[in-house]
mmCIF file with all atom_site columns, C-alpha atoms and ligand atoms in Angstrom:
data_model
loop_
_atom_site.group_PDB
_atom_site.id
_atom_site.type_symbol
_atom_site.label_atom_id
_atom_site.label_alt_id
_atom_site.label_comp_id
_atom_site.label_asym_id
_atom_site.label_entity_id
_atom_site.label_seq_id
_atom_site.pdbx_PDB_ins_code
_atom_site.Cartn_x
_atom_site.Cartn_y
_atom_site.Cartn_z
_atom_site.occupancy
_atom_site.B_iso_or_equiv
_atom_site.pdbx_formal_charge
_atom_site.auth_seq_id
_atom_site.auth_comp_id
_atom_site.auth_asym_id
_atom_site.auth_atom_id
_atom_site.pdbx_PDB_model_num
ATOM   1  C  CA  . MET A 1 1  ? 44.074 -46.516 31.657 1.00 54.00 ? 1287 MET A CA  1
ATOM   2  C  CA  . SER A 1 2  ? 45.533 -46.615 28.161 1.00 54.00 ? 1288 SER A CA  1
ATOM   3  C  CA  . GLN A 1 3  ? 44.701 -45.077 24.920 1.00 56.00 ? 1289 GLN A CA  1
ATOM   4  C  CA  . GLN A 1 4  ? 44.134 -48.282 23.316 1.00 55.00 ? 1290 GLN A CA  1
ATOM   5  C  CA  . ASP A 1 5  ? 41.113 -49.278 25.855 1.00 55.00 ? 1291 ASP A CA  1
ATOM   6  C  CA  . LEU A 1 6  ? 39.653 -45.865 25.221 1.00 52.00 ? 1292 LEU A CA  1
ATOM   7  C  CA  . SER A 1 7  ? 39.734 -46.613 21.436 1.00 51.00 ? 1293 SER A CA  1
ATOM   8  C  CA  . ALA A 1 8  ? 38.598 -50.313 22.105 1.00 52.00 ? 1294 ALA A CA  1
ATOM   9  C  CA  . LYS A 1 9  ? 35.664 -49.291 23.564 1.00 58.00 ? 1295 LYS A CA  1
ATOM   10 C  CA  . ARG A 1 10 ? 34.332 -46.769 20.772 1.00 67.00 ? 1296 ARG A CA  1
ATOM   11 C  CA  . THR A 1 11 ? 31.681 -48.269 18.857 1.00 73.00 ? 1297 THR A CA  1
ATOM   12 C  CA  . ARG A 1 12 ? 32.747 -49.671 15.537 1.00 84.00 ? 1298 ARG A CA  1
ATOM   13 C  CA  . LYS A 1 13 ? 30.182 -49.816 12.965 1.00 90.00 ? 1299 LYS A CA  1
ATOM   14 C  CA  . ARG A 1 14 ? 30.536 -51.776 9.427  1.00 92.00 ? 1300 ARG A CA  1
ATOM   15 C  CA  . PHE A 1 15 ? 28.331 -51.601 6.447  1.00 93.00 ? 1301 PHE A CA  1
ATOM   16 C  CA  . ILE A 1 16 ? 26.222 -54.468 5.480  1.00 90.00 ? 1302 ILE A CA  1
ATOM   17 C  CA  . ALA A 1 17 ? 27.184 -55.345 1.815  1.00 92.00 ? 1303 ALA A CA  1
ATOM   18 C  CA  . GLY A 1 18 ? 24.053 -56.094 -0.566 1.00 95.00 ? 1304 GLY A CA  1
ATOM   19 C  CA  . ALA A 1 19 ? 21.620 -54.967 2.390  1.00 93.00 ? 1305 ALA A CA  1
ATOM   20 C  CA  . ILE A 1 20 ? 18.259 -53.025 1.743  1.00 95.00 ? 1306 ILE A CA  1
ATOM   21 C  CA  . CYS A 1 21 ? 17.216 -50.621 4.212  1.00 95.00 ? 1307 CYS A CA  1
ATOM   22 C  CA  . PRO A 1 22 ? 13.527 -52.216 5.247  1.00 94.00 ? 1308 PRO A CA  1
ATOM   23 C  CA  . GLU A 1 23 ? 12.298 -48.528 5.899  1.00 96.00 ? 1309 GLU A CA  1
ATOM   24 C  CA  . CYS A 1 24 ? 13.827 -46.345 3.075  1.00 97.00 ? 1310 CYS A CA  1
ATOM   25 C  CA  . LYS A 1 25 ? 14.698 -49.133 0.681  1.00 97.00 ? 1311 LYS A CA  1
ATOM   26 C  CA  . LYS A 1 26 ? 18.164 -47.869 0.260  1.00 96.00 ? 1312 LYS A CA  1
ATOM   27 C  CA  . LEU A 1 27 ? 20.892 -50.365 -0.616 1.00 96.00 ? 1313 LEU A CA  1
ATOM   28 C  CA  . ASP A 1 28 ? 24.057 -50.374 1.259  1.00 94.00 ? 1314 ASP A CA  1
ATOM   29 C  CA  . THR A 1 29 ? 22.933 -48.080 3.878  1.00 96.00 ? 1315 THR A CA  1
ATOM   30 C  CA  . LEU A 1 30 ? 22.751 -50.374 6.672  1.00 95.00 ? 1316 LEU A CA  1
ATOM   31 C  CA  . MET A 1 31 ? 25.577 -50.675 9.203  1.00 94.00 ? 1317 MET A CA  1
ATOM   32 C  CA  . LEU A 1 32 ? 26.353 -52.960 12.149 1.00 93.00 ? 1318 LEU A CA  1
ATOM   33 C  CA  . TYR A 1 33 ? 27.873 -52.540 15.367 1.00 92.00 ? 1319 TYR A CA  1
ATOM   34 C  CA  . PHE A 1 34 ? 27.733 -53.931 18.754 1.00 90.00 ? 1320 PHE A CA  1
ATOM   35 C  CA  . GLU A 1 35 ? 26.088 -52.349 21.821 1.00 87.00 ? 1321 GLU A CA  1
ATOM   36 C  CA  . ASN A 1 36 ? 26.184 -54.296 24.952 1.00 85.00 ? 1322 ASN A CA  1
ATOM   37 C  CA  . ASN A 1 37 ? 27.228 -57.189 23.248 1.00 85.00 ? 1323 ASN A CA  1
ATOM   38 C  CA  . VAL A 1 38 ? 24.219 -57.163 21.100 1.00 88.00 ? 1324 VAL A CA  1
ATOM   39 C  CA  . GLU A 1 39 ? 24.522 -56.592 17.354 1.00 89.00 ? 1325 GLU A CA  1
ATOM   40 C  CA  . GLN A 1 40 ? 22.443 -53.640 16.230 1.00 91.00 ? 1326 GLN A CA  1
ATOM   41 C  CA  . MET A 1 41 ? 21.702 -52.124 12.752 1.00 91.00 ? 1327 MET A CA  1
ATOM   42 C  CA  . GLU A 1 42 ? 21.277 -48.890 11.569 1.00 94.00 ? 1328 GLU A CA  1
ATOM   43 C  CA  . CYS A 1 43 ? 20.471 -47.307 8.380  1.00 96.00 ? 1329 CYS A CA  1
ATOM   44 C  CA  . ALA A 1 44 ? 22.783 -44.132 7.528  1.00 95.00 ? 1330 ALA A CA  1
ATOM   45 C  CA  . HIS A 1 45 ? 20.489 -42.686 5.561  1.00 96.00 ? 1331 HIS A CA  1
ATOM   46 C  CA  . CYS A 1 46 ? 17.075 -42.873 7.244  1.00 97.00 ? 1332 CYS A CA  1
ATOM   47 C  CA  . GLY A 1 47 ? 18.308 -43.838 10.987 1.00 96.00 ? 1333 GLY A CA  1
ATOM   48 C  CA  . TYR A 1 48 ? 16.436 -47.144 11.028 1.00 96.00 ? 1334 TYR A CA  1
ATOM   49 C  CA  . HIS A 1 49 ? 17.363 -49.213 13.811 1.00 94.00 ? 1335 HIS A CA  1
ATOM   50 C  CA  . GLN A 1 50 ? 17.102 -52.692 14.635 1.00 90.00 ? 1336 GLN A CA  1
ATOM   51 C  CA  . SER A 1 51 ? 18.579 -55.093 17.219 1.00 88.00 ? 1337 SER A CA  1
ATOM   52 C  CA  . GLN A 1 52 ? 20.112 -58.365 16.149 1.00 70.00 ? 1338 GLN A CA  1
ATOM   53 C  CA  . SER A 1 53 ? 17.631 -60.167 18.371 1.00 67.00 ? 1339 SER A CA  1
ATOM   54 C  CA  . ASN A 1 54 ? 15.106 -59.426 16.187 1.00 50.00 ? 1340 ASN A CA  1
ATOM   55 C  CA  . GLN A 1 55 ? 14.423 -61.792 13.445 1.00 52.00 ? 1341 GLN A CA  1
ATOM   56 C  CA  . ASP A 1 56 ? 13.867 -59.579 10.749 1.00 52.00 ? 1342 ASP A CA  1
ATOM   57 C  CA  . VAL A 1 57 ? 17.590 -58.579 10.663 1.00 48.00 ? 1343 VAL A CA  1
ATOM   58 C  CA  . LYS A 1 58 ? 18.128 -61.763 8.591  1.00 52.00 ? 1344 LYS A CA  1
ATOM   59 C  CA  . THR A 1 59 ? 15.319 -60.464 6.070  1.00 52.00 ? 1345 THR A CA  1
ATOM   60 C  CA  . ALA A 1 60 ? 16.922 -57.273 5.754  1.00 52.00 ? 1346 ALA A CA  1
ATOM   61 C  CA  . ALA A 1 61 ? 20.665 -58.673 5.258  1.00 54.00 ? 1347 ALA A CA  1
ATOM   62 C  CA  . LYS A 1 62 ? 19.177 -60.790 2.600  1.00 53.00 ? 1348 LYS A CA  1
ATOM   63 C  CA  . GLY A 1 63 ? 21.542 -63.604 3.547  1.00 53.00 ? 1349 GLY A CA  1
ATOM   64 C  CA  . ALA A 1 64 ? 24.579 -61.329 2.417  1.00 51.00 ? 1350 ALA A CA  1
ATOM   65 C  CA  . GLU A 1 65 ? 28.000 -63.347 2.692  1.00 50.00 ? 1351 GLU A CA  1
ATOM   66 C  CA  . GLY A 1 66 ? 30.736 -61.933 4.490  1.00 49.00 ? 1352 GLY A CA  1
ATOM   67 C  CA  . ILE A 1 67 ? 28.437 -59.601 6.540  1.00 53.00 ? 1353 ILE A CA  1
ATOM   68 C  CA  . ILE A 1 68 ? 31.773 -59.291 8.967  1.00 56.00 ? 1354 ILE A CA  1
ATOM   69 C  CA  . GLY A 1 69 ? 34.785 -57.336 7.495  1.00 58.00 ? 1355 GLY A CA  1
ATOM   70 C  CA  . VAL A 1 70 ? 33.199 -55.441 4.511  1.00 56.00 ? 1356 VAL A CA  1
ATOM   71 C  CA  . PHE A 1 71 ? 34.550 -52.022 4.402  1.00 60.00 ? 1357 PHE A CA  1
ATOM   72 C  CA  . LYS A 1 72 ? 33.703 -49.565 1.496  1.00 64.00 ? 1358 LYS A CA  1
ATOM   73 C  CA  . PRO A 1 73 ? 36.531 -46.987 1.312  1.00 67.00 ? 1359 PRO A CA  1
ATOM   74 C  CA  . GLU A 1 74 ? 34.426 -44.128 0.168  1.00 68.00 ? 1360 GLU A CA  1
HETATM 75 ZN ZN1 . LIG S 2 .  ? 16.984 -46.436 5.866  1.00 56.92 ? 1344 LIG S ZN1 1
#
């Protein structure tokens, strides 16, 4: 087993630009990551969690463009 295999399995979370948490209403606190090949959404502020299979995710993301690959170096 190589080091690369280990790091690849580590969950990678991306912030969703322009998304508002449906729970705490904070902007840019929602993160997107994969778990068992299902996209999961989680709020870094209040811990709100939602699976991508749920239609509400699209509402929360407000049709933000470029969801994938958005990094905020803060
Ligand atoms: Zn929240």
